[in-house]
Structures are given as structure tokens and as C-alpha cells.
Coordinates of C-alpha atoms and ligand atoms in Angstrom, one line a residue:
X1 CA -112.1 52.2 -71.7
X2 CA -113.6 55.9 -72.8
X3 CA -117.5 56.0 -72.5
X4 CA -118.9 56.2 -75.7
X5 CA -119.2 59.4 -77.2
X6 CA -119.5 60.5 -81.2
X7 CA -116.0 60.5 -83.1
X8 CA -114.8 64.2 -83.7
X9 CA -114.5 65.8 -86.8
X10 CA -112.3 64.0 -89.0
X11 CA -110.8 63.3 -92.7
X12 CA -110.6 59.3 -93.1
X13 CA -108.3 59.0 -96.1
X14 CA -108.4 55.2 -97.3
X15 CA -105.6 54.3 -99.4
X16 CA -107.0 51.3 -101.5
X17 CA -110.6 52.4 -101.7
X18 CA -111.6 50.8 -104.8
X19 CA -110.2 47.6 -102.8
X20 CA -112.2 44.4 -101.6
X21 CA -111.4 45.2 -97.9
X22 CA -112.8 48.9 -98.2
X23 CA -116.7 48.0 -99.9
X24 CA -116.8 44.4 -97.6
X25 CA -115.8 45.7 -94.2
X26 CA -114.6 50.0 -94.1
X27 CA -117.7 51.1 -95.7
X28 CA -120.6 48.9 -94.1
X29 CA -118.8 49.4 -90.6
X30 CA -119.0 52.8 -91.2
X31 CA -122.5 52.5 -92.0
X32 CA -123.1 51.0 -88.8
X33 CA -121.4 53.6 -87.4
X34 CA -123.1 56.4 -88.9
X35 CA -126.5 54.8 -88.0
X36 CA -126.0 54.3 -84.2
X37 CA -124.6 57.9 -83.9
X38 CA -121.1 56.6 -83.1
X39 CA -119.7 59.0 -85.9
X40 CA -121.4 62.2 -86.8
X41 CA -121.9 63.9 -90.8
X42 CA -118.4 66.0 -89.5
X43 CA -116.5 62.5 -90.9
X44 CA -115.4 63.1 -94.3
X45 CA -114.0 60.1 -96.5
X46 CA -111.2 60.6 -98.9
X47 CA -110.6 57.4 -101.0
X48 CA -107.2 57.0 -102.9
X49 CA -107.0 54.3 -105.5
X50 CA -104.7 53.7 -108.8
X51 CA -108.3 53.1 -110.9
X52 CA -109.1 56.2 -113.0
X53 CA -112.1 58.0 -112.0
X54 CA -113.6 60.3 -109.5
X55 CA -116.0 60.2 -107.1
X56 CA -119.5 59.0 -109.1
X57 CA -116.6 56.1 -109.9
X58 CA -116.6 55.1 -106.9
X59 CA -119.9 55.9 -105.4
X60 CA -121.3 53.9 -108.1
X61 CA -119.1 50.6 -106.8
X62 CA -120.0 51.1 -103.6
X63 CA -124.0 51.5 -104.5
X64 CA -123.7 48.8 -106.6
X65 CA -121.8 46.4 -103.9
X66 CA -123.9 47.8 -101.4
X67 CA -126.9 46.9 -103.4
X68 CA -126.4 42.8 -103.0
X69 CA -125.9 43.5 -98.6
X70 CA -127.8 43.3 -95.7
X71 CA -130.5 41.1 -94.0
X72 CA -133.8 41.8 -95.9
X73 CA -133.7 45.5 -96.9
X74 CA -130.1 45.9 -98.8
X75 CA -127.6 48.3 -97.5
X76 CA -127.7 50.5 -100.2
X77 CA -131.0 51.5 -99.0
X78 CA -130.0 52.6 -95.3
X79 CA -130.6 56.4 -94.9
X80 CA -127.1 56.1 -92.7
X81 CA -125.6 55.0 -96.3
X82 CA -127.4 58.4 -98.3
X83 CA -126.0 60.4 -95.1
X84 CA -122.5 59.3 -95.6
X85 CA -122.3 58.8 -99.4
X86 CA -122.5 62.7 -99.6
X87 CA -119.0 62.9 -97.6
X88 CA -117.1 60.3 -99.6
X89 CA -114.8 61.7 -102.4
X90 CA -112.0 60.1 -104.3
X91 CA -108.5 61.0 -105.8
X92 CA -107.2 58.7 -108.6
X93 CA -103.0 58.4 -108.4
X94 CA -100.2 55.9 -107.8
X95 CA -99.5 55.6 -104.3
X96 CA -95.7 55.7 -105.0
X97 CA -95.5 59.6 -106.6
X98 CA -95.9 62.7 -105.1
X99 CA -99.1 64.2 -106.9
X100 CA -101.3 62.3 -104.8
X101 CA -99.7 63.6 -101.6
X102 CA -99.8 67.3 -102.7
X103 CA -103.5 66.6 -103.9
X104 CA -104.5 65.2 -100.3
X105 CA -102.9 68.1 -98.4
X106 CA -104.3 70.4 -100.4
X107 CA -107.9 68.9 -99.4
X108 CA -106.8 68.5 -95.8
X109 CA -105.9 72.2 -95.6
X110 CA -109.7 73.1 -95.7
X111 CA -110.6 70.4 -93.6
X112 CA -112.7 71.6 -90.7
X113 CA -110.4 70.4 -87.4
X114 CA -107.5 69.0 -89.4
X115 CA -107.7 65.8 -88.3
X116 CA -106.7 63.1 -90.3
X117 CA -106.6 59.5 -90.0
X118 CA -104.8 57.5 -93.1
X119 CA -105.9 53.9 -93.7
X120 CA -103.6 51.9 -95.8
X121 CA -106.0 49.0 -97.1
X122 CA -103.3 48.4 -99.8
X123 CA -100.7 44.8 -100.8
X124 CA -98.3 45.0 -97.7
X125 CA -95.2 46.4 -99.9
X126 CA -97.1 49.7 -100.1
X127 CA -97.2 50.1 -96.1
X128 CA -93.0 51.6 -95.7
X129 CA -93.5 54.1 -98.6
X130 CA -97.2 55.4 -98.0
X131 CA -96.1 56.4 -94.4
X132 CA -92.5 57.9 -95.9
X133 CA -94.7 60.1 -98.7
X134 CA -97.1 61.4 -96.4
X135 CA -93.9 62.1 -93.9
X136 CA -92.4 64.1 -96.5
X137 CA -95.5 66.0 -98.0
X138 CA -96.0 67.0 -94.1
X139 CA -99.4 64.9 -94.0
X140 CA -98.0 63.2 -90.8
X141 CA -97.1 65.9 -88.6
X142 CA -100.0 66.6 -85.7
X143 CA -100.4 69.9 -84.1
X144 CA -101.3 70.4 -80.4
X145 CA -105.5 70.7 -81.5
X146 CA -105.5 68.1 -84.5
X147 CA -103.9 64.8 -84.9
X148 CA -102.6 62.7 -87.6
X149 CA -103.0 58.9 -87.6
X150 CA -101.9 55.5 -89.8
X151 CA -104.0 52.5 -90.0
X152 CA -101.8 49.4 -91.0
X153 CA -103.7 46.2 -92.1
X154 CA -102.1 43.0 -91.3
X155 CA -99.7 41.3 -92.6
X156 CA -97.3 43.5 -90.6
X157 CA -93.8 41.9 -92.0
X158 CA -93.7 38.1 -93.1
X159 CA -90.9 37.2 -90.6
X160 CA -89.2 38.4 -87.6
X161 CA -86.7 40.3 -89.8
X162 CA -89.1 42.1 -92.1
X163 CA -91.4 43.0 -89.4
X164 CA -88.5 44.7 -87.5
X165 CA -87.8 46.3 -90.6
X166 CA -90.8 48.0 -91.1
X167 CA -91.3 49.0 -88.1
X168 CA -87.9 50.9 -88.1
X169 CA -89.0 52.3 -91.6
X170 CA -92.0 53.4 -90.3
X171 CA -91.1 54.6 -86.4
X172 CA -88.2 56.2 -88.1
X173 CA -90.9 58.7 -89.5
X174 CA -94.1 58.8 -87.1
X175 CA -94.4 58.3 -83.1
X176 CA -95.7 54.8 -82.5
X177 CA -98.6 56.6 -80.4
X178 CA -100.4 57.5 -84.4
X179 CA -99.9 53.9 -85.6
X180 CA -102.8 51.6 -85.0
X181 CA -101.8 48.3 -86.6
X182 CA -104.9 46.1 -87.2
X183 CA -105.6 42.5 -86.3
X184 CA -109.0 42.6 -87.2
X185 CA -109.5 39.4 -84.3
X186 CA -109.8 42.1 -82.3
X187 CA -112.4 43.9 -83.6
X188 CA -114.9 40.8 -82.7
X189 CA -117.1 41.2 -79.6
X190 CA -116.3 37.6 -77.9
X191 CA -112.4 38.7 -78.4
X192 CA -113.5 41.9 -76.1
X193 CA -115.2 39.9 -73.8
X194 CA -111.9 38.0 -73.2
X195 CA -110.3 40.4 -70.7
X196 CA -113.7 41.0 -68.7
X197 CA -114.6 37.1 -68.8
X198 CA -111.1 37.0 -66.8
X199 CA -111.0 40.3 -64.8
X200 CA -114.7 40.7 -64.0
X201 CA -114.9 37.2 -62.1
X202 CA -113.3 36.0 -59.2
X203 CA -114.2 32.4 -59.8
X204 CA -112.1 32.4 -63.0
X205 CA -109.5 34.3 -62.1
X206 CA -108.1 33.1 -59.2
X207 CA -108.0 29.5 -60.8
X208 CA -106.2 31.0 -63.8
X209 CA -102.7 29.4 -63.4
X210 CA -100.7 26.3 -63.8
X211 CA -101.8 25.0 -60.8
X212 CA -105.3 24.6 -61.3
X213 CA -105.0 24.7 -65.6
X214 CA -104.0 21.6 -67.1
X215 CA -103.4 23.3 -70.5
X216 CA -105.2 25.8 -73.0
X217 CA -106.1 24.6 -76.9
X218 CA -106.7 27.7 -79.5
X219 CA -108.4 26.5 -82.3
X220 CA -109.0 28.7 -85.6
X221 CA -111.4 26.0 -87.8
X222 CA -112.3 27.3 -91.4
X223 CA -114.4 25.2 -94.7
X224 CA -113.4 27.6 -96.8
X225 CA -110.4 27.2 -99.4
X226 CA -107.6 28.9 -100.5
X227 CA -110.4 29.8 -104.0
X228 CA -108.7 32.3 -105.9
X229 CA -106.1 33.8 -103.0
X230 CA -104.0 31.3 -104.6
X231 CA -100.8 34.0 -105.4
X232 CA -101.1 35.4 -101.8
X233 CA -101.5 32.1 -99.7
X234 CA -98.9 30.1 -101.6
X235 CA -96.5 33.0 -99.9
X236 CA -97.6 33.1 -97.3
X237 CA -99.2 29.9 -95.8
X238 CA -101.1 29.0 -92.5
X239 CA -98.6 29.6 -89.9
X240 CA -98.1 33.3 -91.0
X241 CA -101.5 34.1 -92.3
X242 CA -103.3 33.2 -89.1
X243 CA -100.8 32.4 -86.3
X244 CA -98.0 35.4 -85.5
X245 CA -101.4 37.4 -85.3
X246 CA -104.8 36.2 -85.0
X247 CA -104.1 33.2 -82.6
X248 CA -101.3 34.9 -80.6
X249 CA -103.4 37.6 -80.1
X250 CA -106.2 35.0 -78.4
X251 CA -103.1 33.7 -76.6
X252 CA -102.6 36.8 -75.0
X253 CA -105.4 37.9 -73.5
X254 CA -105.8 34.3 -72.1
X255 CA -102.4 34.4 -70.7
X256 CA -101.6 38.0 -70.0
X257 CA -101.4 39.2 -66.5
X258 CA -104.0 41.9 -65.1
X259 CA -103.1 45.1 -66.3
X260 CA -103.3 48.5 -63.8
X261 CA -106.1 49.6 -65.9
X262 CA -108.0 49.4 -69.1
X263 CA -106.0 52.0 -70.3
X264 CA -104.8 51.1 -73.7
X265 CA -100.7 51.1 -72.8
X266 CA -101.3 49.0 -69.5
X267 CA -103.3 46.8 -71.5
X268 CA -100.7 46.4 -74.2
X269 CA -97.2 46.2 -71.8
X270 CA -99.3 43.1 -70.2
X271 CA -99.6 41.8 -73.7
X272 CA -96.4 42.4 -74.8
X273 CA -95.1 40.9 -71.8
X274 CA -96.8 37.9 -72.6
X275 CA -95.8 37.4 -75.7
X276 CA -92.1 38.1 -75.2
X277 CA -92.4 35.5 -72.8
X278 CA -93.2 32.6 -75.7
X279 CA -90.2 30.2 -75.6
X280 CA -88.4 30.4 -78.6
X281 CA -87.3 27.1 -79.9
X282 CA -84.2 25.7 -80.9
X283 CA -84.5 23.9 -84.3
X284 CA -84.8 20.3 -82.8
X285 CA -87.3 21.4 -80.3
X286 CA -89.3 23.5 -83.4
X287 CA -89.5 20.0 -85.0
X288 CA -91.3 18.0 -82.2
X289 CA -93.4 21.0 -81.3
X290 CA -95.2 21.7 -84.7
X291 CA -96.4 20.1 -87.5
X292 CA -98.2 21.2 -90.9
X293 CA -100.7 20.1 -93.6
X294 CA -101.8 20.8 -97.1
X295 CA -105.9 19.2 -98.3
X296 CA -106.3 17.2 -100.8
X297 CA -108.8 17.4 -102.8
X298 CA -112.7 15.8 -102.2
X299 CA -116.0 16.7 -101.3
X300 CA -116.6 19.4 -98.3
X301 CA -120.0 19.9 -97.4
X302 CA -121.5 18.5 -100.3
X303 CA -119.3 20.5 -103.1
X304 CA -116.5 19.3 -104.7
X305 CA -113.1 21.1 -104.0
X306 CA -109.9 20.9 -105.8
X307 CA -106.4 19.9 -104.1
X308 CA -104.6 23.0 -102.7
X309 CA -102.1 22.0 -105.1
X310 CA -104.3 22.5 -107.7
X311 CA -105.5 26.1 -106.6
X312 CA -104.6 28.7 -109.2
X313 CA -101.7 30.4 -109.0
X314 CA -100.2 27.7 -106.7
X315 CA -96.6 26.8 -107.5
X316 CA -96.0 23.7 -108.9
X317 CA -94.3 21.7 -105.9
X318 CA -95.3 24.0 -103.4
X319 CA -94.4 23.2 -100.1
X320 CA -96.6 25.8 -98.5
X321 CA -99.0 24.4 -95.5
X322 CA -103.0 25.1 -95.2
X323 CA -103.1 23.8 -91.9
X324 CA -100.8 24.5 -88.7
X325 CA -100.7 22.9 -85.3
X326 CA -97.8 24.1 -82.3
X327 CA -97.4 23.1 -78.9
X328 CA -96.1 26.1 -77.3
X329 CA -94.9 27.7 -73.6
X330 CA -95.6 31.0 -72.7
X331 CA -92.6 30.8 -69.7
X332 CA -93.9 33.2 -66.8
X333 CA -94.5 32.5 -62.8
X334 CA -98.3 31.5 -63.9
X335 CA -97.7 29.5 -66.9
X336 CA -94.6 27.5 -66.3
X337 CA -95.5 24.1 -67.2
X338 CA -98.8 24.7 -69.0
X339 CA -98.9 23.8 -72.5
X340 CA -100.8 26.3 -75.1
X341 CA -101.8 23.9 -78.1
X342 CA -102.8 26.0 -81.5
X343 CA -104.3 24.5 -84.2
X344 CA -105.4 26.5 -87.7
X345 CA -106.4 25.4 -91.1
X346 CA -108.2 25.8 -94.5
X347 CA -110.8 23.3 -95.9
X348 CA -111.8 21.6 -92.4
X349 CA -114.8 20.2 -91.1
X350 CA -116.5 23.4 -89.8
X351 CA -116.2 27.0 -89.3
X352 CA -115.0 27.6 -85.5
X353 CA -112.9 29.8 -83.5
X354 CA -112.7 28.6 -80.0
X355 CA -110.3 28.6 -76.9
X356 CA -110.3 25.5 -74.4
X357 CA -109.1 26.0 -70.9
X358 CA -108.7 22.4 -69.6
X359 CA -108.5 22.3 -65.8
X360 CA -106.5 19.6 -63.5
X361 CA -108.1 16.8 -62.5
X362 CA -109.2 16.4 -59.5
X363 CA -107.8 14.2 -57.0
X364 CA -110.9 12.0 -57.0
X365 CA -109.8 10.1 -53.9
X366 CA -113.7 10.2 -52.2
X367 CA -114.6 7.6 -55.2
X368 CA -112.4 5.2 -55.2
X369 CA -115.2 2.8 -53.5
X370 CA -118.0 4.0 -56.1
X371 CA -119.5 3.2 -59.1
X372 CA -117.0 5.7 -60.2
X373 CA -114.2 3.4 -62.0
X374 CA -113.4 5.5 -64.8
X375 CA -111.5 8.9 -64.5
X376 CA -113.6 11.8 -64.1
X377 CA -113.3 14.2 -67.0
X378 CA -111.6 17.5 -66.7
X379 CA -113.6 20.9 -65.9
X380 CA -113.4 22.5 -69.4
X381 CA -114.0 26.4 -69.9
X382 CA -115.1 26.6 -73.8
X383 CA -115.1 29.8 -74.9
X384 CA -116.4 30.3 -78.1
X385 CA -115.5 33.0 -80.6
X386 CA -116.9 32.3 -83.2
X387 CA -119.8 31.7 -84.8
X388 CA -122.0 31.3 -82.0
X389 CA -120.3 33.2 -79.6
X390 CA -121.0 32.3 -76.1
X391 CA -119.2 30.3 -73.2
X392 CA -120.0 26.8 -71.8
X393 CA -118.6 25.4 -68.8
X394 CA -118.0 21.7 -68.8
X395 CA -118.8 20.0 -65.0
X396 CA -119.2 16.2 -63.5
X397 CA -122.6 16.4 -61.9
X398 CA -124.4 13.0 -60.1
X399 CA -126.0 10.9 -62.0
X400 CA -129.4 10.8 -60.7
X401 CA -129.9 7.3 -59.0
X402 CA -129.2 5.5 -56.1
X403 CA -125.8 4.8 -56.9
X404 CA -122.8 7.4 -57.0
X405 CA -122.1 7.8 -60.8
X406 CA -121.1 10.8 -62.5
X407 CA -121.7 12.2 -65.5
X408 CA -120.5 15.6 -67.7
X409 CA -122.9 18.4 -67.9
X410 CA -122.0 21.7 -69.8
X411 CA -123.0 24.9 -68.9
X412 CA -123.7 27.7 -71.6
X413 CA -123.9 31.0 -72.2
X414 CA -124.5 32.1 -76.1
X415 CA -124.8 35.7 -76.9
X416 CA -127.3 35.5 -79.0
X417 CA -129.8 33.9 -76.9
X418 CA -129.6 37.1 -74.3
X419 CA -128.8 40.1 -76.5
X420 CA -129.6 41.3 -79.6
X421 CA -125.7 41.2 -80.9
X422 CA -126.9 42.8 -84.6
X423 CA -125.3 42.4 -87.7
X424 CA -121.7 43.7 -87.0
X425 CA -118.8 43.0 -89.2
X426 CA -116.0 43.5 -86.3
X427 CA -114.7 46.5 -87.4
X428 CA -117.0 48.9 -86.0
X429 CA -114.9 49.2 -83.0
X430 CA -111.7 49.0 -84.5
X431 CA -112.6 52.6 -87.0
X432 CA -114.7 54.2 -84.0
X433 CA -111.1 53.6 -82.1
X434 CA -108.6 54.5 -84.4
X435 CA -111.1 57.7 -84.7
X436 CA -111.3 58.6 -81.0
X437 CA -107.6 57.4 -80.4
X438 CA -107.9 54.5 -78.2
X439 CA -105.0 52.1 -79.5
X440 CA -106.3 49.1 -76.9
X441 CA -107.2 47.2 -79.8
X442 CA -104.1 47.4 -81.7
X443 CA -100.9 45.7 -82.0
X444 CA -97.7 47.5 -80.5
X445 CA -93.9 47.4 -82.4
X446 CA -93.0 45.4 -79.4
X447 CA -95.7 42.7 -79.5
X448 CA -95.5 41.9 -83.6
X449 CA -92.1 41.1 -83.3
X450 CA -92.5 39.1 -80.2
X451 CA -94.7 37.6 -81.9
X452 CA -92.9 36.9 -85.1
X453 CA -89.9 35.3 -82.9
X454 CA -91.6 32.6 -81.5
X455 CA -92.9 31.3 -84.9
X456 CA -89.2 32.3 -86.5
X457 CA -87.6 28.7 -85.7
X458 CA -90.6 27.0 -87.1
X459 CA -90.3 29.3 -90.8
X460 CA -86.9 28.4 -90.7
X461 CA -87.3 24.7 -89.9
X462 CA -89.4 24.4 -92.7
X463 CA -87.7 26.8 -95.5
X464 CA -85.2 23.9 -95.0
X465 CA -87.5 20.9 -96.3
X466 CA -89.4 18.4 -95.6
X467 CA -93.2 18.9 -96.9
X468 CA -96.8 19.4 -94.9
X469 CA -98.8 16.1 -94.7
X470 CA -102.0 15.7 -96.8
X471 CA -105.8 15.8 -94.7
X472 CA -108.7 15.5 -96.5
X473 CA -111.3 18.4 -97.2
X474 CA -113.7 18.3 -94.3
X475 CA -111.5 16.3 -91.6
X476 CA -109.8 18.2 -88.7
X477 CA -106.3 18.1 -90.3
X478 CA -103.6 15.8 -90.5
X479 CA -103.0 12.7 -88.6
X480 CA -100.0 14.2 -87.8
X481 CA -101.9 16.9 -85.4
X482 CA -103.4 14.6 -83.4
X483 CA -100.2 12.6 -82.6
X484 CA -98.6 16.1 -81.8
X485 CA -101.1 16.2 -78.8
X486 CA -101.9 12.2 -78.0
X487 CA -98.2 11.8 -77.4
X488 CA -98.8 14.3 -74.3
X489 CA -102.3 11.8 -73.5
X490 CA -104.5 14.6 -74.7
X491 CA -107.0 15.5 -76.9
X492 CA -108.1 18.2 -79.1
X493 CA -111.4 19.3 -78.3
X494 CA -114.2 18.1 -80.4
X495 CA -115.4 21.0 -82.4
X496 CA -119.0 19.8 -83.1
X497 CA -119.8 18.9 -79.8
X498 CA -120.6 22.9 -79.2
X499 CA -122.6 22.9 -83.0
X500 CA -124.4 20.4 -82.7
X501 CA -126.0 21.5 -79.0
X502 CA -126.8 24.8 -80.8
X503 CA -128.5 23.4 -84.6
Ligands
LIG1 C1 -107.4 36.7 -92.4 C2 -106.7 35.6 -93.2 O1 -106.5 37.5 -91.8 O2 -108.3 36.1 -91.5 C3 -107.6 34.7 -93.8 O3 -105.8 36.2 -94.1 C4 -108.6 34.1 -92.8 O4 -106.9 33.6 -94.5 C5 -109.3 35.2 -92.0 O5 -109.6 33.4 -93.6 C6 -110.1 34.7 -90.9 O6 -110.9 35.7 -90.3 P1 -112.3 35.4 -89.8 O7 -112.8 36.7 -89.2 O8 -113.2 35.1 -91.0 O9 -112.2 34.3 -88.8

């Protein structure tokens, strides 16, 4: 990966900037950014939006959002902020003409540098024709000293078939070499750390197969509700809101083999490789390797929730699931055998991200005229990604005593008790790349729809019928998750065991 040194001069045009994405993350990453010298006062921001107005319009949302952020001294206050507010202008228009298009050239033409990077933080249907418009107006073409560049939020397609699509739309216009497509799981620190936890240490690496791993569990815990992303989320639901492309992305760098380099396309062929290597299910294997659930509604942490079904803007009926767990195979030399168990949902007992590698057990022979009756637990590997990132390492040590007993001892590492990790809201690296043109960090045409066919026979299994099973707010999901792993004699990991070390 590049040392790091200040961005060069560019035009970041963000489509959407009166949006919730572009005050909440764009803007105070930038402002991070800005303050730590990572991008310079030669970084000009152009916002687009369909809300009349020009650039006090928007200055004044941003002041005014910026106003109620930050630890102690709010954000609007940040001399980084008054350094970039004087580069930000905005251009009302509808996305879908053309006035907006010769408007944004005509800026760009006086652009110190020319360089331009175009950040769609629009609704998904906008993502084909933004990138066909600023084809046409000649806003995508680079020249040998100045590049042009497209930032895609997710969701990239909602199926195997639409994701191909747009990709076709879109290559079909622009090399994928100026398309960073976002899966903002990458942009967190602990999700960094994955590839040099792995390729930094021989003691983890060289027991990183199926011979040594029983299996891997990918958890993606969250309290909150669907609130009031009732119209989007009844659409779309858990497995493609959070699996295709957060989770497979954790997948990935747990399962990938070492690449050449850190240079972003090694990096991304092993990636790819892996996840073209998820077995894709026949519809009676998709329906013993998956199941789905929707929360009722109760009390979670003290305050009273309603029923997904009673979200607004949730069809009556709907079928849609808030919780997803899969038992998966990525089938390579390394991994043949090892299950990868997921697990995702809305409304559960705590926030946590988290990846389990479980280890074989060991033979245990040595014991068998011990105290030692019971089987020893597995070395675990926790790695935490969030909150509280950090590692622990789960080990049978002696029980001190004059008998041989054993007992589980864990091992951590928390980030926060070592570094000063800052307030960072994980896309700091993601804009500093897409500015300095490192696309390690972003998905590849290849891997999304790799991705998107190994969750295709599960969409498709349950377009047909059948409905999610009901959990209760602040419970780890359905019954039916636990069966999908006990039925293998497993367990899913217990999430508050980590927490509660750390309150
Ligand atoms: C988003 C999903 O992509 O990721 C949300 O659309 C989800 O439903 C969010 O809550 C989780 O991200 P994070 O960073 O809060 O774990």
C-alpha cells in the first residue's frame, strides 16, 4: 500500500449532496481528512442535488448538522471545517437531464489539474444513468495528466441478474480501473487489519486451513430497527442488505489466499478468487443451509419497539426477513470441508461485528488418566470488528493445583487500550483512496457478482414462499438459527462473553 502522502488537486463532485450519507459520513471524513493534512485546500467540492438553492443552501445544512457533532467541541467549530467550507459549492438540477452535465463541465474546465472524482451518494436507480450522462457530456473521459473517477455506493444490483446488468451499463461506458464501488465494511480499521493479522504472522498463518480450522462464524449483531427505513428494507431485507456485501467481504479476507503483493489488483484477484469459489446451491441444499427471521415486537434495552411488521411503510404481509443465518463452503484446496457460518440481523441483543475462527480439537490423548473428563474446548481466534475492536485468543491453560485440570483463558488485544484510534467514521480511507487511486478497498465487477451467485438460490428459494420465523427484540434470532448450527454439534459464539470482559 502507497505511503501516505496529501491527495492531489482535485474536483470531488457529490451527486446527492443535500443527502443523509453526504452531512453524516462524506463531509466529517473529509474534515478529518483536511485536519490531518491527508487532503490539501487544492480539493474543491462540487455538490449536485435536486433541492433548489446554491451554495449558502447548503453550507447552511451542513453548519447546521455539523453544529449537533463531535466529542465536546462540535464539528462545526473545527478550523479544518472553516478551511474546507470555503471550497464547497453546489449546483441545483435533476440528475436525469443534461443541464446539470454541461453546468459541471463547464466548472471542471477551470479546474486547476482536471481531476475529477464523481461520487454518486444517490437511490441505486440513479447509478446506470449518472455514469451514461457524464459519458456523453465527456465528463468521464481521462487524459494522460488528469483522471476521471466514479464512486458507486452499495447496493450494487439487488440480484445476480441486476448486478450484472449494471455493470455491463456502466463498463460499457467507463474502464473498470475509474470505478471504486464502496462497501463501506472496508473503510473500518479492524477490517484493514484483517489481511496483516493473517500475512504479518506466522503462527496464524500456517494454521490457516481445514486441517487445523474446525470452522469460521461471521457474525453482524445490530439493536437497532428497521425505524423509518421501512420503504427501503421491506425491498430489500437482511440477506441482501448486509450479506452479498458486508459479510462476504469479511469472508474474503479470512479465506482468501496470500496475494503477490499489496497491490490493489493482487489483492482483489485473491478476493475474487475466493468468492467465485462459494458453492452455489441447488434449491434443496439452499433450504437446509439457510434460514430467516422477522422481530416481533417487545422491549430492547429498555424501550419499547414495534413489530417489523408494524414499521411504516412495511407491506402488509410482508415476507421480507430482519435476520439471516447460512451455512456456506467456500470450495478451494484450503477450505474443503470447513464450514463458514454467517449470521445477521436487526433488533438483537447487542451491537457486534465479530469473526470466530474455531480450531480442531486436539487429540487430548495425554489426559485420558486426568482429572480431565470433559472435552477440552476448542482454541478460538475472536476477532472483533466492532465496537471494541481488538482480538482475543481463547487457550486451555492448568488449572493451578495439584491436580491436572484445565481451564479456558482468553487472550486480548483491544485497540483502544494501546492506541489512540480517534474518532473516525470509516470513510476516511475509503475518500483519501478513491482520491489517490488505490482501488484495494473496493469491490471488483467480478467479485459483486460472485458474490450475488452464491446468495441467488437462497432469493430464489424464498421468492417462492414459505415466511421468516418470529425472534423477539433483544434475543439472538430465531430458534431456527441455532438449530441450523446444533444439527452440525456446534455453537454460535456467545456475543456478550467479549462485552462483558470489556464494561
Ligand atoms: C448498511 C446497511 O450498509 O450497513 C444497514 O444498509 C446496516 O442496514 C449498516 O445497519 C451496518 O453498518 P455499520 O457500519 O453500522 O455496522
Amino acid at each position: 500500500m502507497p505511503d501516505a502522502k496529501p491527495s492531489p488537486p482535485t474536483t470531488l463532485v457529490i451527486f446527492g449532496a443535500t443527502g443523509d450519507l453526504t452531512r453524516r459520513l462524506l463531509v466529517p471524513a473529509i474534515i478529518n481528512l483536511t485536519r490531518g493534512a491527508m487532503v490539501g485546500d487544492d480539493l474543491d467540492i462540487l455538490g449536485i442535488g435536486i433541492e433548489p438553492g446554491g451554495d449558502e443552501m447548503l453550507l447552511k445544512r451542513l453548519d447546521d448538522f455539523l453544529a449537533g457533532l463531535g466529542d465536546g467541541e462540535p464539528l462545526v467549530k473545527d478550523p479544518a471545517w472553516a478551511r474546507l467550507r470555503q471550497r464547497i459549492s453546489y449546483i441545483s438540477g435533476d440528475f436525469t437531464g443534461d443541464d446539470i452535465y454541461l453546468e459541471i463541465a463547464k466548472r471542471l474546465s477551470s479546474a486547476p489539474g482536471g481531476n475529477a472524482a464523481f461520487y454518486l451518494a444517490v437511490p441505486p436507480r440513479f447509478f446506470g444513468g449518472i455514469v451514461e450522462k457524464l459519458a456523453a457530456h465527456g465528463l468521464a473521459a481521462e487524459s494522460e495528466n488528469s483522471f476521471r473517477r466514479i464512486a458507486i455506493e452499495k447496493p450494487f444490483g439487488t440480484d445476480l441478474a441486476s448486478a450484472r446488468a449494471l455493470n455491463a451499463q456502466i463498463l460499457n461506458k467507463v474502464g473498470e480501473g475509474q470505478i471504486y464501488r464502496l462497501d463501506h465494511f472496508l473503510g473500518k480499521e479492524t477490517v484493514q487489519n484483517l489481511l496483516t493479522a493473517r500475512f504479518a504472522n506466522m503462527m496464524i498463518e500456517s494454521l490457516w486451513n481445514s486441517r487445523y480450522i474446525d470452522h469460521v462464524q461471521i457474525t453482524a449483531a445490530e439493536t437497532v430497527d428497521v425505524g423509518s427505513r421501512g420503504a427501503f428494507y421491506d425491498a430489500t431485507g437482511a440477506l441482501r442488505d448486509m450479506v452479498p456485501n458486508h459479510l462476504f467481504q469479511l469472508l474474503a479476507m479470512i479465506a482468501m489466499e496470500p496475494p503477490n503483493s499489496f497491490d490493489a489488483e493482487a489483492i482483489r484477484n485473491e478476493k475474487s478468487k475466493v468468492l467465485k469459489a462459494l458453492r452455489v446451491f441447488t434449491p434443496e441444499e439452499a433450504a437446509t443451509h439457510g434460514v430467516r427471521g422477522v422481530y416481533s415486537g417487545g422491549t430492547l434495552n429498555g424501550v419499547e419497539i414495534p413489530a417489523y411488521h408494524q414499521t411504516p411503510q412495511v407491506a402488509p404481509g410482508s415476507k421480507t426477513e430482519t435476520f439471516v443465518a447460512l451455512k456456506l463452503y467456500a470450495d478451494t484446496w484450503r477450505w474443503a470441508g470447513v464450514p463458514f457460518y454467517l449470521r445477521t440481523g436487526k433488533a438483537m441483543t447487542l451491537r457486534d461485528t465479530e469473526i470466530v475462527v474455531e480450531f480442531q480439537p486436539v487429540p487430548f490423548a495425554q489426559f485420558r488418566e486426568t482429572d480431565v473428563t470433559r472435552r477440552l474446548p476448542p482454541n478460538r481466534l475472536v476477532i472483533q470488528v466492532q465496537p471494541d475492536e481488538g482480538m482475543s485468543l481463547e487457550i486451555s491453560i492448568k488449572s493451578p493445583g495439584l491436580s491436572v485440570d484445565t481451564v479456558p483463558v482468553s487472550l486480548d488485544f483491544r485497540y483502544a487500550d494501546q492506541f489512540d484510534i480517534g474518532k473516525m467514521t470509516g470513510y476516511e480511507s475509503l475518500i483519501y483512496d478513491l482520491l489517490i487511486g488505490d482501488q484495494t478497498l473496493f469491490q471488483r465487477a467480478d467479485g459483486i457478482e460472485a458474490g450475488w451467485a452464491a446468495v441467488q438460490p437462497f432469493l430464489d428459494l424464498w421468492a417462492k414462499g414459505g415466511e421468516p420465523e418470529a425472534y423477539a427484540p433483544g434475543s439472538m434470532g430465531p430458534a431456527c438459527a441455532e438449530g441450523l448450527i446444533e444439527r452440525d454439534r456446534r455453537q454460535w459464539h456467545a456475543l456478550d462473553v467479549v462485552h462483558a470482559k470489556h464494561k
